[in-house]
Each structure stands twice: as C-alpha cells, then as structure tokens.
CSV table of N, CA and C in Angstrom, one decimal:
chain,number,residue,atom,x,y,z
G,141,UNK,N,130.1,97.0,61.3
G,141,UNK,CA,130.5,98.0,62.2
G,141,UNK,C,129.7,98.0,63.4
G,142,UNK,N,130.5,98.2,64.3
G,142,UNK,CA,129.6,97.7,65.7
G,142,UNK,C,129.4,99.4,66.5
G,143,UNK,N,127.7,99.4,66.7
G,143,UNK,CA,127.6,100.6,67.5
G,143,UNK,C,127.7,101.0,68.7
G,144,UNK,N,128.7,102.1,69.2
G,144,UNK,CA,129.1,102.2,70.8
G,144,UNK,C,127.8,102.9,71.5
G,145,UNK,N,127.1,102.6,72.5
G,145,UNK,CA,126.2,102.9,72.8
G,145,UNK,C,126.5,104.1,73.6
G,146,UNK,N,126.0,105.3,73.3
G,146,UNK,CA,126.1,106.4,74.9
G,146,UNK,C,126.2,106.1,76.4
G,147,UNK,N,126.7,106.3,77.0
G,147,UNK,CA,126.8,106.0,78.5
G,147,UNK,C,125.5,106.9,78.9
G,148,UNK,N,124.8,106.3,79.7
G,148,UNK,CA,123.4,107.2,80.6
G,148,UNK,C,124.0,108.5,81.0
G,149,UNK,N,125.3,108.1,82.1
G,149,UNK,CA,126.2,109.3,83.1
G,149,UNK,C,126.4,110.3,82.0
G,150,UNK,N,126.5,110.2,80.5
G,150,UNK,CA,126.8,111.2,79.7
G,150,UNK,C,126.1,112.1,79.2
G,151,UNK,N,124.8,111.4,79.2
G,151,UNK,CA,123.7,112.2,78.6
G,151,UNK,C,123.3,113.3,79.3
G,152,UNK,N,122.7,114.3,78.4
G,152,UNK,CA,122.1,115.7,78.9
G,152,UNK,C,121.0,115.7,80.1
G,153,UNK,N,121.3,116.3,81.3
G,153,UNK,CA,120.6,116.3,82.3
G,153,UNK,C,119.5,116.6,82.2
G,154,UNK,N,119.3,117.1,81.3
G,154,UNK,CA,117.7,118.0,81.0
G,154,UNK,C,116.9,117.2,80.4
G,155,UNK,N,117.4,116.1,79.8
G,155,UNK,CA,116.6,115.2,79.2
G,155,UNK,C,116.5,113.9,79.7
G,156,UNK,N,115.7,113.5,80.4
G,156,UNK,CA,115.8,111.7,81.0
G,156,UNK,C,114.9,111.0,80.3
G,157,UNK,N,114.1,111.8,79.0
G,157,UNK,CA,113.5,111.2,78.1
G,157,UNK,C,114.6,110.4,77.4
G,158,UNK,N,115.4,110.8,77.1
G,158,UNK,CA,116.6,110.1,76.3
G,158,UNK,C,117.1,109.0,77.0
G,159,UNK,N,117.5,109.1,78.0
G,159,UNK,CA,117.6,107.7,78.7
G,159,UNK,C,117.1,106.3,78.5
G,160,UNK,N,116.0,107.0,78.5
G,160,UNK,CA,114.7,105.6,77.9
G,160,UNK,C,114.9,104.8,77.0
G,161,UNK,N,115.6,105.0,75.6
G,161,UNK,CA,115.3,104.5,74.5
G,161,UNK,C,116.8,103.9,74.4
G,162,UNK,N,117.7,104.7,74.9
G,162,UNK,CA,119.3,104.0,75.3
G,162,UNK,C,119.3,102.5,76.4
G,163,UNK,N,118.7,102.4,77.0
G,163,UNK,CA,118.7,101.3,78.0
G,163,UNK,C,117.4,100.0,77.4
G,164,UNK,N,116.6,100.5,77.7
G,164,UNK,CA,114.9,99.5,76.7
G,164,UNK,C,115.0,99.7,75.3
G,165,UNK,N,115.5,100.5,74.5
G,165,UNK,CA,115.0,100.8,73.1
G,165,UNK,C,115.5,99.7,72.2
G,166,UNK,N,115.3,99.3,71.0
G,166,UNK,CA,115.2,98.6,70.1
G,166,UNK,C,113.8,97.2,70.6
G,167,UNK,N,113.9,96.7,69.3
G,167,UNK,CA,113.3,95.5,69.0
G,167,UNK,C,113.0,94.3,70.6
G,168,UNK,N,114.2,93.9,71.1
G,168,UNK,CA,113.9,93.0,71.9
G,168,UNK,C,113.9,93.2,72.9
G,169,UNK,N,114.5,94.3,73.5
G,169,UNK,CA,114.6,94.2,75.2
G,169,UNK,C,113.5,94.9,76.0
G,170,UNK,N,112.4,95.2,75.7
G,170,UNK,CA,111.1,95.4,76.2
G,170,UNK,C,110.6,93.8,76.1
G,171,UNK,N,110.9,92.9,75.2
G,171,UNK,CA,110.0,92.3,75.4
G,171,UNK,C,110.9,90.8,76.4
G,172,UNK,N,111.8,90.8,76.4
G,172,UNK,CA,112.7,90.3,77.1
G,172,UNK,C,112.4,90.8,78.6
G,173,UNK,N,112.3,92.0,78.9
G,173,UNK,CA,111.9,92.2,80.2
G,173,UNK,C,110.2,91.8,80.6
G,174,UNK,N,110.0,91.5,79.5
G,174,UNK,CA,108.0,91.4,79.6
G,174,UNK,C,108.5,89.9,80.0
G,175,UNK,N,108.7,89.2,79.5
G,175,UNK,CA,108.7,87.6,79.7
G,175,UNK,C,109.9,87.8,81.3
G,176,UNK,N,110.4,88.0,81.7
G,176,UNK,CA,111.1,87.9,82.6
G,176,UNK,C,110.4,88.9,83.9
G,177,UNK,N,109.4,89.5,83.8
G,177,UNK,CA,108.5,89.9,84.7
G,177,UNK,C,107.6,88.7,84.9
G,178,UNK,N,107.3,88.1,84.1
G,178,UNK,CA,107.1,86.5,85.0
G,178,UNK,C,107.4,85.5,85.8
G,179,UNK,N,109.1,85.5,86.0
G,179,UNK,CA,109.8,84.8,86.9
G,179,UNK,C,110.9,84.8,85.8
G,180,UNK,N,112.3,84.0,87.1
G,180,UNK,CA,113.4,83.6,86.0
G,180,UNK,C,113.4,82.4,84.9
G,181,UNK,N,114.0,83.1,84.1
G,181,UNK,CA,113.7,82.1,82.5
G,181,UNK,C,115.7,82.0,82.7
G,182,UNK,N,115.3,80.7,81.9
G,182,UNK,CA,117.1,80.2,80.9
G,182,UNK,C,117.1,80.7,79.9
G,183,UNK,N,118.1,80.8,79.4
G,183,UNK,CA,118.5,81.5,77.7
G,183,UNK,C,117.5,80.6,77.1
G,184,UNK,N,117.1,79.3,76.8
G,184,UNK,CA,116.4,78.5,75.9
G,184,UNK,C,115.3,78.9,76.1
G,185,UNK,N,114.7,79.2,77.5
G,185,UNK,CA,113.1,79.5,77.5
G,185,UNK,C,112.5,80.8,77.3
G,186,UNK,N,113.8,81.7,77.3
G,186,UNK,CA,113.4,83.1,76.6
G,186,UNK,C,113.5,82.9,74.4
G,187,UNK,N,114.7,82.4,74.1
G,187,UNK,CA,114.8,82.2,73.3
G,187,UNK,C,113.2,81.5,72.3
G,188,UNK,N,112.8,80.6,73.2
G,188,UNK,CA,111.5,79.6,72.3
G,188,UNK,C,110.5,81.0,72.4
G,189,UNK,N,110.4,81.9,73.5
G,189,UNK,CA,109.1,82.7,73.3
G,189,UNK,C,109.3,83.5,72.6
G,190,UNK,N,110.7,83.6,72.2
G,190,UNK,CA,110.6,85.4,71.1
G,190,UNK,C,111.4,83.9,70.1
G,191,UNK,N,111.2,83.2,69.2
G,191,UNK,CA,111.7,82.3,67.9
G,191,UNK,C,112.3,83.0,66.8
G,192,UNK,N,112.0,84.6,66.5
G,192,UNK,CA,112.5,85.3,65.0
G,192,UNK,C,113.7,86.1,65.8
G,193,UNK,N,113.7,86.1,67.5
G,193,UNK,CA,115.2,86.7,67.3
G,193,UNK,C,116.5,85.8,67.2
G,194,UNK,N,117.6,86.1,66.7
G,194,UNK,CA,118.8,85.0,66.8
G,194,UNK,C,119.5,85.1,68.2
G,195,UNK,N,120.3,84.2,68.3
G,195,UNK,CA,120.8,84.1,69.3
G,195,UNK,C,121.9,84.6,69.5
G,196,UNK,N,122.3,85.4,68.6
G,196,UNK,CA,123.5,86.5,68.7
G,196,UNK,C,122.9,87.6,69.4
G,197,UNK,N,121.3,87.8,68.6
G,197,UNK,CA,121.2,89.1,69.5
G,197,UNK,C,120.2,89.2,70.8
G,198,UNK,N,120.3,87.9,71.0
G,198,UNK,CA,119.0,87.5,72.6
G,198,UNK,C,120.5,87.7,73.5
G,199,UNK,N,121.6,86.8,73.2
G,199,UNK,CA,122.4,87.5,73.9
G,199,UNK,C,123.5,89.1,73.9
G,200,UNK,N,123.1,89.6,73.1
G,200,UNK,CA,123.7,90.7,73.2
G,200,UNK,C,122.8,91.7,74.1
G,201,UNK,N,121.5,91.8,73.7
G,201,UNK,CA,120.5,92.4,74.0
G,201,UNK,C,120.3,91.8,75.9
G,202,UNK,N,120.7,90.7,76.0
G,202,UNK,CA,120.6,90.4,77.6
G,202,UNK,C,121.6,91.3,78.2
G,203,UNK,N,122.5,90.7,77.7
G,203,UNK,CA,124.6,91.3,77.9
G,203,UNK,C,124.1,93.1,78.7
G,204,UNK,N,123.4,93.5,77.3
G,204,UNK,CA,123.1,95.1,77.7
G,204,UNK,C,122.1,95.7,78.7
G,205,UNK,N,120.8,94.2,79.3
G,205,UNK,CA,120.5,94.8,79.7
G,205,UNK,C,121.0,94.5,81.5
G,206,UNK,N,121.5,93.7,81.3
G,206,UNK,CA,122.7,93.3,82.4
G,206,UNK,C,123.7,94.1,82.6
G,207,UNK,N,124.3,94.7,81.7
G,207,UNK,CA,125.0,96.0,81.7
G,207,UNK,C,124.7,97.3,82.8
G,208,UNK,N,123.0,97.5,82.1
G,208,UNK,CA,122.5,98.7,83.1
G,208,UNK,C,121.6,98.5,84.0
G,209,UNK,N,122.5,96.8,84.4
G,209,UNK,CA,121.4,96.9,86.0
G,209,UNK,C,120.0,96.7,86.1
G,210,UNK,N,119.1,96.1,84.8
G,210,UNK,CA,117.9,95.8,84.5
G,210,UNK,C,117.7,94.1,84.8
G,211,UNK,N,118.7,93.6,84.4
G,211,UNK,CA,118.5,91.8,84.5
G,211,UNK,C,119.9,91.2,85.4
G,212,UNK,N,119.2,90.3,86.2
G,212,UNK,CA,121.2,89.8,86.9
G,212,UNK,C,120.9,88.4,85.9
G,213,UNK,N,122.3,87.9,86.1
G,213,UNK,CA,122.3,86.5,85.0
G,213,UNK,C,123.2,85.3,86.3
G,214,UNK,N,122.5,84.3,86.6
G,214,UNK,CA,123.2,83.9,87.4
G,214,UNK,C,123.7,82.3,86.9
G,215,UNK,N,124.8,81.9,86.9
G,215,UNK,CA,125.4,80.9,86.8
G,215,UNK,C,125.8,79.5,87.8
G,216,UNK,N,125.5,78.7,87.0
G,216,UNK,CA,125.5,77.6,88.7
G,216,UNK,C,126.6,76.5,88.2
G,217,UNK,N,127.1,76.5,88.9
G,217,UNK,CA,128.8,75.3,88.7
G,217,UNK,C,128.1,73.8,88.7
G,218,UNK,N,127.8,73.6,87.3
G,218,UNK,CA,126.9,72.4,87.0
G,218,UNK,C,127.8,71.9,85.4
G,219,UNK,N,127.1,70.9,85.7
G,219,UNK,CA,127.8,70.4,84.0
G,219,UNK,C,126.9,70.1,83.0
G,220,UNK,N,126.2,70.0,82.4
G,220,UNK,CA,126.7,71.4,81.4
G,220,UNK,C,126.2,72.8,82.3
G,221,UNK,N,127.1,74.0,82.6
G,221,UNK,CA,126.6,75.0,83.2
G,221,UNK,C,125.5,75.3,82.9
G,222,UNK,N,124.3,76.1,84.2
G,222,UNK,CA,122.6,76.3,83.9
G,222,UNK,C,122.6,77.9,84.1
G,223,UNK,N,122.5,78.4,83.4
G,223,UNK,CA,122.6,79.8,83.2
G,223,UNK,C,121.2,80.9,83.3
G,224,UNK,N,120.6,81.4,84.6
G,224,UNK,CA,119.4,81.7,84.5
G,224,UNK,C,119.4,83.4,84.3
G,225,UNK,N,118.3,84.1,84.0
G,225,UNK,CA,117.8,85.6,84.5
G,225,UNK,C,116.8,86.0,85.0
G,226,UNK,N,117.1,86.8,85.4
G,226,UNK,CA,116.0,87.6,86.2
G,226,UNK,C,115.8,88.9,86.1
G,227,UNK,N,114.9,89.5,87.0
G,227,UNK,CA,115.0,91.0,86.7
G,227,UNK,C,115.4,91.7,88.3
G,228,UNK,N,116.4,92.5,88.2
G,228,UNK,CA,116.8,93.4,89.3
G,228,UNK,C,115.9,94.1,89.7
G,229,UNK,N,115.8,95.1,90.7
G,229,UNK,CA,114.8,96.1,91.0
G,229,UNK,C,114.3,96.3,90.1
G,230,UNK,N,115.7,97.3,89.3
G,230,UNK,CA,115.4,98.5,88.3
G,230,UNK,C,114.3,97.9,87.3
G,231,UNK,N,114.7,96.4,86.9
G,231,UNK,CA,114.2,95.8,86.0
G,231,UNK,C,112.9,96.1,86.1
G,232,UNK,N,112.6,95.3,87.7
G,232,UNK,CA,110.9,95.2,88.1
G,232,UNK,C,110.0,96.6,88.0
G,233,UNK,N,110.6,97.8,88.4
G,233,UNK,CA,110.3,98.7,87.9
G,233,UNK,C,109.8,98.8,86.8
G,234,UNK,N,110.0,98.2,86.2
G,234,UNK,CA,109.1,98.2,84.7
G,234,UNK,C,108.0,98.0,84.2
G,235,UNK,N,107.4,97.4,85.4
G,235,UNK,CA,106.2,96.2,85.0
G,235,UNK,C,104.8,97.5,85.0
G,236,UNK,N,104.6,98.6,85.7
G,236,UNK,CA,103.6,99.4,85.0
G,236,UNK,C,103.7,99.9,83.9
G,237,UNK,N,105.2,99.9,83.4
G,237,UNK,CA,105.7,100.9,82.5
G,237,UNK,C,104.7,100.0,81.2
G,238,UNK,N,105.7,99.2,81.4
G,238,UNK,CA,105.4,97.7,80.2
G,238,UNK,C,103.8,97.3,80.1
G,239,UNK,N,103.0,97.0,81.3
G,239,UNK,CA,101.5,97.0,81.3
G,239,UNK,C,101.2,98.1,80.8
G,240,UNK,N,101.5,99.4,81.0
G,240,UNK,CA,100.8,100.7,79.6
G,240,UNK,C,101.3,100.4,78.2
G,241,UNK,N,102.3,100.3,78.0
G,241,UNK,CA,102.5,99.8,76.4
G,241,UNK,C,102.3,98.9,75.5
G,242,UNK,N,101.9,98.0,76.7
G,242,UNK,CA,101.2,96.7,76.3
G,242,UNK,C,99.6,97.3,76.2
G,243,UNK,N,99.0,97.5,77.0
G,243,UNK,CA,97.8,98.3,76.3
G,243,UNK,C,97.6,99.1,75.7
G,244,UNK,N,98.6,100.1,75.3
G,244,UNK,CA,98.8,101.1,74.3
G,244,UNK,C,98.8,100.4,73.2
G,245,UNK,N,99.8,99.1,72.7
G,245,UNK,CA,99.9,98.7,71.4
G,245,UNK,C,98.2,98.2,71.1
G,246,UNK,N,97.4,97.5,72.3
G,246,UNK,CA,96.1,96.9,71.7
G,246,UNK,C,95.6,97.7,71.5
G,247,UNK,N,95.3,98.9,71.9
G,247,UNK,CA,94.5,100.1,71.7
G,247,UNK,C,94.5,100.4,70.3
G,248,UNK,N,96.3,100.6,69.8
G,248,UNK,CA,96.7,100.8,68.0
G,248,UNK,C,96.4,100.0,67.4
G,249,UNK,N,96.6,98.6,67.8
G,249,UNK,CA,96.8,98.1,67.1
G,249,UNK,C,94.9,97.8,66.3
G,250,UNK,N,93.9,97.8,67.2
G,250,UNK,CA,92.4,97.9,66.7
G,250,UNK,C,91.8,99.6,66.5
G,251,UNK,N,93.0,100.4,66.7
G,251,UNK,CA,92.7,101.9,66.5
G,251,UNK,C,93.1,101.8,64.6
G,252,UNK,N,94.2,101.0,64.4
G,252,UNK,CA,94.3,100.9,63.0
G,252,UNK,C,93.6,100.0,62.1
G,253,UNK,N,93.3,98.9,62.7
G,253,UNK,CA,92.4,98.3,62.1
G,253,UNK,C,90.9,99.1,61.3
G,254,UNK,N,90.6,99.4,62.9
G,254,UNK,CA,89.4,100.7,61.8
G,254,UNK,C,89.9,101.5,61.0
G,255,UNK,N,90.9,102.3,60.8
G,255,UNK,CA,91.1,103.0,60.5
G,255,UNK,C,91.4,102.3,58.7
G,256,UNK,N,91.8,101.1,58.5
G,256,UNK,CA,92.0,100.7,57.3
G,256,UNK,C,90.8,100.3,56.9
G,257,UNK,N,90.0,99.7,57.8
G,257,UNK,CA,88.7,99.0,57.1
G,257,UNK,C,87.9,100.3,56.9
G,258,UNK,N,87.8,101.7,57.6
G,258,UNK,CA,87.5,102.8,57.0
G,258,UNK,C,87.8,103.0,55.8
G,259,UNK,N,89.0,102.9,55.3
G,259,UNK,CA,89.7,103.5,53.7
G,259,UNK,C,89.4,102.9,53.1
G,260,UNK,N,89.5,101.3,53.4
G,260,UNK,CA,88.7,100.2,52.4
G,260,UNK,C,87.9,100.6,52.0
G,261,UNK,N,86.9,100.8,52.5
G,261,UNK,CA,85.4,101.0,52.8
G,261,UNK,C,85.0,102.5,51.5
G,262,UNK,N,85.7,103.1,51.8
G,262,UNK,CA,85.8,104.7,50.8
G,262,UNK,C,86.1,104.2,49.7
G,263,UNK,N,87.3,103.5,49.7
G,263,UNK,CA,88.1,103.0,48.1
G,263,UNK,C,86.9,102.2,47.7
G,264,UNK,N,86.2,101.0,48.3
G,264,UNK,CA,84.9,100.6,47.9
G,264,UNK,C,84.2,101.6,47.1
G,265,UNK,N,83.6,102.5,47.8
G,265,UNK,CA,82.4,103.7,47.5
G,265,UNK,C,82.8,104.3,46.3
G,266,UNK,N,83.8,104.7,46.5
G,266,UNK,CA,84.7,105.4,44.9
G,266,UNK,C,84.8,104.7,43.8
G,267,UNK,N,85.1,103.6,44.1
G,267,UNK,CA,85.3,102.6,42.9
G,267,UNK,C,83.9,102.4,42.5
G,268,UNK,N,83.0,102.1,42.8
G,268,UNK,CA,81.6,101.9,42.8
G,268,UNK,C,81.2,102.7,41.8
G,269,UNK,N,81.2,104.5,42.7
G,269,UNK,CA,80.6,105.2,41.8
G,269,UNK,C,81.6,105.6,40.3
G,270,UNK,N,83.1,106.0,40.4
G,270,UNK,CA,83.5,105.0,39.6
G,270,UNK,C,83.1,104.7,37.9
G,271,UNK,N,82.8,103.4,38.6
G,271,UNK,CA,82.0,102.1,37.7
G,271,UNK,C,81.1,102.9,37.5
G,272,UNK,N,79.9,103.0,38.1
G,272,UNK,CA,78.7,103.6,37.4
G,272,UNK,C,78.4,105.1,36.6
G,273,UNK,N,79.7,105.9,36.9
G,273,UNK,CA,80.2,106.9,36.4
G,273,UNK,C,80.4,106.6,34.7
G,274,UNK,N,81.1,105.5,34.9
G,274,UNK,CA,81.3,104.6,33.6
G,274,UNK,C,80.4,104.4,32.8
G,275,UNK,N,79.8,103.6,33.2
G,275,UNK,CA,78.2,103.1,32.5
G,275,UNK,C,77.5,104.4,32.1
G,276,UNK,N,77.0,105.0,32.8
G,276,UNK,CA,76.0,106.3,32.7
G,276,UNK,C,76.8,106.7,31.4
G,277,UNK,N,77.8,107.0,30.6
G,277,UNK,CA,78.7,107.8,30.1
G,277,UNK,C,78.9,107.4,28.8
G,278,UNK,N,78.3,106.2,29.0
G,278,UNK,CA,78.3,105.5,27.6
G,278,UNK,C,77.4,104.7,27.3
C-alpha cells in the first residue's frame, strides 16, 4: 500500500514544525542532501555512498525531494543518458541545518556511549558484590 504524503499548502499554519519532517523526514533524504551539499552527484555516486539503501527508494526519495524544490535533476541528451543532482536554493539552505544535526548525532552518539559504559560499569559492581554476597553466606 503506497503512502499519499500531505501537501505542505495543507498543513496547519500554526505549525511549520510539521513541515519539517514531511519534506526531509525519513531515513534517507537528510543524508542525500548531506552528500549533495558537496557538489552534483549521478544516481551511481550517491547510490555507492549510502550502499544499504535500494534503488527503488534512492530514487523515490530523490523523485520527492525534487518534488518540493529541494534537488533539480538534470538530464543531458547523451547515449546512454547522464542523469545528474544538485541542490536548489531551498536545498542549500540546509547546510547549517544539517551541520547541527550532524554534530548533534556525535554529541549522542558519545553522550550514549558513556552512558552504557556507566551501566556496564554498575552491572559490574552489583554482580561483584553479588558474588561475594554469595560466598560470605555460605
């Protein structure tokens, strides 16, 4: 079953939080516009940097964001046709957005790290005493 996405024009004026997650949201199109805030890429050279997405949805996920004016896709009357992207304004616009969430993720991503090697660490202590709880007992 295929999902119809909201039109932006439709959405509640009061919220432009919502907007956000309808146009960039899911899995690949943040990171699709990360690599394409580099310069223009072909379907192949985006495809090799992200390898676990398929190619049904590198191009659907382009399709959409070409849809809302985020990427143009230009075609050149070549044989076999050479098919490139880029990013529009709106697109470029993104690039502080994207540089904060890109340091937000490293921030989590070593904010969780401690935070497990913390628990480890306790599960250690507990287990320990534990064990020696053990011993003493018998």
């Amino acid at each position: 079953m295929r999902r119809v996405r909201e039109q932006v024009d439709m959405m509640a004026e009061w919220c432009n939080t919502e907007v956000v997650p309808s146009v960039v949201g899911g899995k690949w199109k943040l990171l699709i516009v990360k690599y394409l805030l580099l310069g223009t890429h072909r379907f192949g050279e985006l495809k090799q940097a992200m390898p676990t997405v398929t190619q049904r949805m590198l191009t659907r996920q382009l399709r959409e964001l070409e849809g809302d004016g985020l990427v143009s896709r230009t075609v050149y009357p070549e044989v076999p046709p050479r098919v490139e992207y880029a990013l529009t304004e709106a697109g470029e616009s993104l690039r502080d957005i994207i540089g904060q969430l890109d340091a937000w993720g490293s921030w989590y991503r070593h904010h969780r790290k401690a935070e497990v090697r913390d628990e480890d660490q306790v599960r250690d202590e507990d287990q320990v005493r534990d064990e020696d709880r053990a011993t003493t007992e018998t």
